[in-house]
JSON list of C-alpha atoms in Angstrom, two decimals:
[
{"chain": "A", "resi": 1, "resn": "UNK", "atom": "CA", "xyz": [23.70, 25.86, -10.11]},
{"chain": "A", "resi": 2, "resn": "UNK", "atom": "CA", "xyz": [21.08, 28.42, -8.63]},
{"chain": "A", "resi": 3, "resn": "UNK", "atom": "CA", "xyz": [18.15, 26.97, -10.32]},
{"chain": "A", "resi": 4, "resn": "UNK", "atom": "CA", "xyz": [19.17, 23.45, -8.15]},
{"chain": "A", "resi": 5, "resn": "UNK", "atom": "CA", "xyz": [19.67, 25.29, -5.53]},
{"chain": "A", "resi": 6, "resn": "UNK", "atom": "CA", "xyz": [16.08, 26.90, -5.68]},
{"chain": "A", "resi": 7, "resn": "UNK", "atom": "CA", "xyz": [14.40, 23.49, -6.63]},
{"chain": "A", "resi": 8, "resn": "UNK", "atom": "CA", "xyz": [15.90, 21.92, -3.30]},
{"chain": "A", "resi": 9, "resn": "UNK", "atom": "CA", "xyz": [15.02, 24.81, -1.30]},
{"chain": "A", "resi": 10, "resn": "UNK", "atom": "CA", "xyz": [11.75, 24.54, -2.95]},
{"chain": "A", "resi": 11, "resn": "UNK", "atom": "CA", "xyz": [11.32, 20.80, -2.08]},
{"chain": "A", "resi": 12, "resn": "UNK", "atom": "CA", "xyz": [12.42, 21.75, 1.66]},
{"chain": "A", "resi": 13, "resn": "UNK", "atom": "CA", "xyz": [9.42, 24.17, 1.55]},
{"chain": "A", "resi": 14, "resn": "UNK", "atom": "CA", "xyz": [7.12, 21.40, 0.17]},
{"chain": "A", "resi": 15, "resn": "UNK", "atom": "CA", "xyz": [8.23, 19.14, 3.42]},
{"chain": "A", "resi": 16, "resn": "UNK", "atom": "CA", "xyz": [7.68, 22.06, 5.71]},
{"chain": "A", "resi": 17, "resn": "UNK", "atom": "CA", "xyz": [4.15, 22.60, 4.33]},
{"chain": "A", "resi": 18, "resn": "UNK", "atom": "CA", "xyz": [3.20, 19.09, 4.32]},
{"chain": "A", "resi": 19, "resn": "UNK", "atom": "CA", "xyz": [3.89, 19.01, 8.08]},
{"chain": "A", "resi": 20, "resn": "UNK", "atom": "CA", "xyz": [2.20, 21.82, 9.11]},
{"chain": "A", "resi": 21, "resn": "UNK", "atom": "CA", "xyz": [-0.58, 20.65, 6.89]},
{"chain": "A", "resi": 22, "resn": "UNK", "atom": "CA", "xyz": [-0.49, 17.52, 8.84]},
{"chain": "A", "resi": 23, "resn": "UNK", "atom": "CA", "xyz": [-0.12, 19.03, 12.23]},
{"chain": "A", "resi": 24, "resn": "UNK", "atom": "CA", "xyz": [-3.66, 20.97, 11.47]},
{"chain": "A", "resi": 25, "resn": "UNK", "atom": "CA", "xyz": [-5.26, 17.74, 10.41]},
{"chain": "A", "resi": 26, "resn": "UNK", "atom": "CA", "xyz": [-4.28, 16.39, 13.79]},
{"chain": "A", "resi": 27, "resn": "UNK", "atom": "CA", "xyz": [-5.46, 19.54, 15.82]},
{"chain": "A", "resi": 28, "resn": "UNK", "atom": "CA", "xyz": [-9.05, 19.26, 14.32]},
{"chain": "A", "resi": 29, "resn": "UNK", "atom": "CA", "xyz": [-9.32, 15.76, 15.04]},
{"chain": "A", "resi": 30, "resn": "UNK", "atom": "CA", "xyz": [-10.62, 14.11, 18.09]},
{"chain": "A", "resi": 31, "resn": "UNK", "atom": "CA", "xyz": [-7.91, 11.85, 19.96]},
{"chain": "A", "resi": 32, "resn": "UNK", "atom": "CA", "xyz": [-10.37, 8.65, 19.75]},
{"chain": "A", "resi": 33, "resn": "UNK", "atom": "CA", "xyz": [-10.39, 8.59, 16.01]},
{"chain": "A", "resi": 34, "resn": "UNK", "atom": "CA", "xyz": [-8.28, 6.49, 14.23]},
{"chain": "A", "resi": 35, "resn": "UNK", "atom": "CA", "xyz": [-7.20, 8.83, 11.75]},
{"chain": "A", "resi": 36, "resn": "UNK", "atom": "CA", "xyz": [-5.90, 11.18, 14.49]},
{"chain": "A", "resi": 37, "resn": "UNK", "atom": "CA", "xyz": [-3.64, 8.04, 15.67]},
{"chain": "A", "resi": 38, "resn": "UNK", "atom": "CA", "xyz": [-2.51, 7.75, 11.94]},
{"chain": "A", "resi": 39, "resn": "UNK", "atom": "CA", "xyz": [-2.08, 11.44, 11.45]},
{"chain": "A", "resi": 40, "resn": "UNK", "atom": "CA", "xyz": [0.08, 11.95, 14.76]},
{"chain": "A", "resi": 41, "resn": "UNK", "atom": "CA", "xyz": [2.19, 8.25, 13.58]},
{"chain": "A", "resi": 42, "resn": "UNK", "atom": "CA", "xyz": [3.09, 9.95, 9.83]},
{"chain": "A", "resi": 43, "resn": "UNK", "atom": "CA", "xyz": [4.01, 13.15, 11.81]},
{"chain": "A", "resi": 44, "resn": "UNK", "atom": "CA", "xyz": [6.42, 11.72, 14.53]},
{"chain": "A", "resi": 45, "resn": "UNK", "atom": "CA", "xyz": [8.31, 9.85, 11.57]},
{"chain": "A", "resi": 46, "resn": "UNK", "atom": "CA", "xyz": [8.62, 12.72, 9.48]},
{"chain": "A", "resi": 47, "resn": "UNK", "atom": "CA", "xyz": [9.49, 14.58, 12.45]},
{"chain": "A", "resi": 48, "resn": "UNK", "atom": "CA", "xyz": [12.29, 11.77, 12.71]},
{"chain": "A", "resi": 49, "resn": "UNK", "atom": "CA", "xyz": [13.30, 11.67, 9.09]},
{"chain": "A", "resi": 50, "resn": "UNK", "atom": "CA", "xyz": [14.12, 15.72, 9.39]},
{"chain": "A", "resi": 51, "resn": "UNK", "atom": "CA", "xyz": [16.08, 15.04, 12.56]},
{"chain": "A", "resi": 52, "resn": "UNK", "atom": "CA", "xyz": [17.88, 12.24, 11.16]},
{"chain": "A", "resi": 53, "resn": "UNK", "atom": "CA", "xyz": [18.79, 14.39, 7.67]},
{"chain": "A", "resi": 54, "resn": "UNK", "atom": "CA", "xyz": [19.73, 17.19, 9.97]},
{"chain": "A", "resi": 55, "resn": "UNK", "atom": "CA", "xyz": [22.35, 15.43, 12.07]},
{"chain": "A", "resi": 56, "resn": "UNK", "atom": "CA", "xyz": [23.70, 13.75, 9.59]},
{"chain": "A", "resi": 57, "resn": "UNK", "atom": "CA", "xyz": [23.99, 17.16, 7.98]},
{"chain": "A", "resi": 58, "resn": "UNK", "atom": "CA", "xyz": [22.81, 15.84, 4.44]},
{"chain": "A", "resi": 59, "resn": "UNK", "atom": "CA", "xyz": [22.83, 19.00, 1.99]},
{"chain": "A", "resi": 60, "resn": "UNK", "atom": "CA", "xyz": [19.51, 19.67, 0.15]},
{"chain": "A", "resi": 61, "resn": "UNK", "atom": "CA", "xyz": [18.92, 17.83, -2.91]},
{"chain": "A", "resi": 62, "resn": "UNK", "atom": "CA", "xyz": [20.71, 19.41, -6.12]},
{"chain": "A", "resi": 63, "resn": "UNK", "atom": "CA", "xyz": [19.55, 17.09, -8.81]},
{"chain": "A", "resi": 64, "resn": "UNK", "atom": "CA", "xyz": [16.33, 14.83, -9.36]},
{"chain": "A", "resi": 65, "resn": "UNK", "atom": "CA", "xyz": [17.98, 11.80, -9.04]},
{"chain": "A", "resi": 66, "resn": "UNK", "atom": "CA", "xyz": [19.37, 13.34, -5.19]},
{"chain": "A", "resi": 67, "resn": "UNK", "atom": "CA", "xyz": [15.69, 14.59, -4.73]},
{"chain": "A", "resi": 68, "resn": "UNK", "atom": "CA", "xyz": [14.04, 10.78, -5.82]},
{"chain": "A", "resi": 69, "resn": "UNK", "atom": "CA", "xyz": [16.63, 9.14, -3.70]},
{"chain": "A", "resi": 70, "resn": "UNK", "atom": "CA", "xyz": [16.00, 11.34, -0.45]},
{"chain": "A", "resi": 71, "resn": "UNK", "atom": "CA", "xyz": [11.94, 10.75, -0.88]},
{"chain": "A", "resi": 72, "resn": "UNK", "atom": "CA", "xyz": [12.44, 7.13, -1.07]},
{"chain": "A", "resi": 73, "resn": "UNK", "atom": "CA", "xyz": [14.74, 7.34, 2.21]},
{"chain": "A", "resi": 74, "resn": "UNK", "atom": "CA", "xyz": [11.39, 9.44, 3.51]},
{"chain": "A", "resi": 75, "resn": "UNK", "atom": "CA", "xyz": [8.84, 6.79, 2.67]},
{"chain": "A", "resi": 76, "resn": "UNK", "atom": "CA", "xyz": [11.01, 4.06, 4.16]},
{"chain": "A", "resi": 77, "resn": "UNK", "atom": "CA", "xyz": [11.27, 5.97, 7.28]},
{"chain": "A", "resi": 78, "resn": "UNK", "atom": "CA", "xyz": [7.32, 6.08, 7.39]},
{"chain": "A", "resi": 79, "resn": "UNK", "atom": "CA", "xyz": [7.72, 2.09, 7.47]},
{"chain": "A", "resi": 80, "resn": "UNK", "atom": "CA", "xyz": [10.62, 1.49, 9.80]},
{"chain": "A", "resi": 81, "resn": "UNK", "atom": "CA", "xyz": [9.96, -0.59, 12.82]},
{"chain": "A", "resi": 82, "resn": "UNK", "atom": "CA", "xyz": [13.00, 1.04, 14.73]},
{"chain": "A", "resi": 83, "resn": "UNK", "atom": "CA", "xyz": [11.45, 4.44, 15.16]},
{"chain": "A", "resi": 84, "resn": "UNK", "atom": "CA", "xyz": [11.70, 4.32, 18.94]},
{"chain": "A", "resi": 85, "resn": "UNK", "atom": "CA", "xyz": [15.45, 3.20, 18.64]},
{"chain": "A", "resi": 86, "resn": "UNK", "atom": "CA", "xyz": [16.12, 6.07, 16.33]},
{"chain": "A", "resi": 87, "resn": "UNK", "atom": "CA", "xyz": [14.49, 8.67, 18.26]},
{"chain": "A", "resi": 88, "resn": "UNK", "atom": "CA", "xyz": [16.42, 7.56, 21.66]},
{"chain": "A", "resi": 89, "resn": "UNK", "atom": "CA", "xyz": [19.57, 7.94, 19.08]},
{"chain": "A", "resi": 90, "resn": "UNK", "atom": "CA", "xyz": [18.78, 11.55, 18.33]},
{"chain": "A", "resi": 91, "resn": "UNK", "atom": "CA", "xyz": [17.92, 12.30, 21.68]},
{"chain": "A", "resi": 92, "resn": "UNK", "atom": "CA", "xyz": [21.25, 11.35, 22.44]},
{"chain": "A", "resi": 93, "resn": "UNK", "atom": "CA", "xyz": [20.40, 8.50, 24.78]},
{"chain": "A", "resi": 94, "resn": "UNK", "atom": "CA", "xyz": [22.33, 5.94, 22.95]},
{"chain": "A", "resi": 95, "resn": "UNK", "atom": "CA", "xyz": [25.94, 7.08, 22.85]},
{"chain": "A", "resi": 96, "resn": "UNK", "atom": "CA", "xyz": [27.62, 4.19, 21.76]},
{"chain": "A", "resi": 97, "resn": "UNK", "atom": "CA", "xyz": [25.11, 3.25, 18.78]},
{"chain": "A", "resi": 98, "resn": "UNK", "atom": "CA", "xyz": [25.63, 4.08, 15.33]},
{"chain": "A", "resi": 99, "resn": "UNK", "atom": "CA", "xyz": [22.55, 4.22, 12.91]},
{"chain": "A", "resi": 100, "resn": "UNK", "atom": "CA", "xyz": [24.08, 1.58, 10.85]},
{"chain": "A", "resi": 101, "resn": "UNK", "atom": "CA", "xyz": [23.27, -0.57, 13.57]},
{"chain": "A", "resi": 102, "resn": "UNK", "atom": "CA", "xyz": [19.49, -0.06, 13.12]},
{"chain": "A", "resi": 103, "resn": "UNK", "atom": "CA", "xyz": [18.60, 2.02, 10.23]},
{"chain": "A", "resi": 104, "resn": "UNK", "atom": "CA", "xyz": [17.55, 0.83, 6.97]},
{"chain": "A", "resi": 105, "resn": "UNK", "atom": "CA", "xyz": [18.27, 3.95, 4.91]},
{"chain": "A", "resi": 106, "resn": "UNK", "atom": "CA", "xyz": [21.92, 4.46, 6.61]},
{"chain": "A", "resi": 107, "resn": "UNK", "atom": "CA", "xyz": [23.92, 2.99, 3.37]},
{"chain": "A", "resi": 108, "resn": "UNK", "atom": "CA", "xyz": [21.60, 5.74, 1.43]},
{"chain": "A", "resi": 109, "resn": "UNK", "atom": "CA", "xyz": [22.03, 8.30, 4.03]},
{"chain": "A", "resi": 110, "resn": "UNK", "atom": "CA", "xyz": [25.74, 7.47, 3.61]},
{"chain": "A", "resi": 111, "resn": "UNK", "atom": "CA", "xyz": [26.17, 8.14, 0.17]},
{"chain": "A", "resi": 112, "resn": "UNK", "atom": "CA", "xyz": [24.08, 11.36, -0.13]},
{"chain": "A", "resi": 113, "resn": "UNK", "atom": "CA", "xyz": [25.93, 14.54, -0.25]},
{"chain": "A", "resi": 114, "resn": "UNK", "atom": "CA", "xyz": [26.60, 16.37, 3.26]},
{"chain": "A", "resi": 115, "resn": "UNK", "atom": "CA", "xyz": [26.20, 20.33, 3.34]},
{"chain": "A", "resi": 116, "resn": "UNK", "atom": "CA", "xyz": [30.00, 20.69, 4.14]},
{"chain": "A", "resi": 117, "resn": "UNK", "atom": "CA", "xyz": [30.64, 18.66, 0.77]},
{"chain": "A", "resi": 118, "resn": "UNK", "atom": "CA", "xyz": [28.35, 20.98, -1.01]},
{"chain": "A", "resi": 119, "resn": "UNK", "atom": "CA", "xyz": [29.84, 24.24, 0.37]},
{"chain": "A", "resi": 120, "resn": "UNK", "atom": "CA", "xyz": [33.51, 22.96, -0.73]},
{"chain": "A", "resi": 121, "resn": "UNK", "atom": "CA", "xyz": [31.69, 22.29, -4.37]},
{"chain": "A", "resi": 122, "resn": "UNK", "atom": "CA", "xyz": [30.70, 26.14, -4.12]},
{"chain": "A", "resi": 123, "resn": "UNK", "atom": "CA", "xyz": [34.35, 27.62, -3.37]},
{"chain": "A", "resi": 124, "resn": "UNK", "atom": "CA", "xyz": [36.42, 28.10, -6.42]},
{"chain": "A", "resi": 125, "resn": "UNK", "atom": "CA", "xyz": [39.57, 26.71, -6.54]},
{"chain": "A", "resi": 126, "resn": "UNK", "atom": "CA", "xyz": [42.64, 28.46, -5.56]}
]
C-alpha cells in the first residue's frame, strides 16, 4: 500500500515539475514569439486540470490504471474547447452550472476515487 501511495505522490511531483519547467520556458521567451503563446496555453490548461481535480477532490492515483486514466483526462484538457467555461466554473462565477454540462472528462472524473474514499479505505474496520 505504501508503494502505491509513494507512486501517486511521485506522479504529482512530476506534474508539478513539468509545470515549473514550462513556466521557466515561458519566462525566457518573448511574448511575440509563437512558442510563448503555445507554452502559456499549455500552462493554462494544466492549471485548470489541477484546479478541477482539486475541486472535485480526486485522490492521487494508487494504481497504474488509475494513473493512466488521469493522464488521459489531462491530455483531453489540453484539447478542450470549453476551457473558458471551465475557468469560470472553477472561479465560482457560474453557480448553477455543473461540470457535466461542459466538461468532456466529467464521466471519467466521476468514476475516479475521491480523497474521502481513499481515506476511508485506509481506516481499519471496527
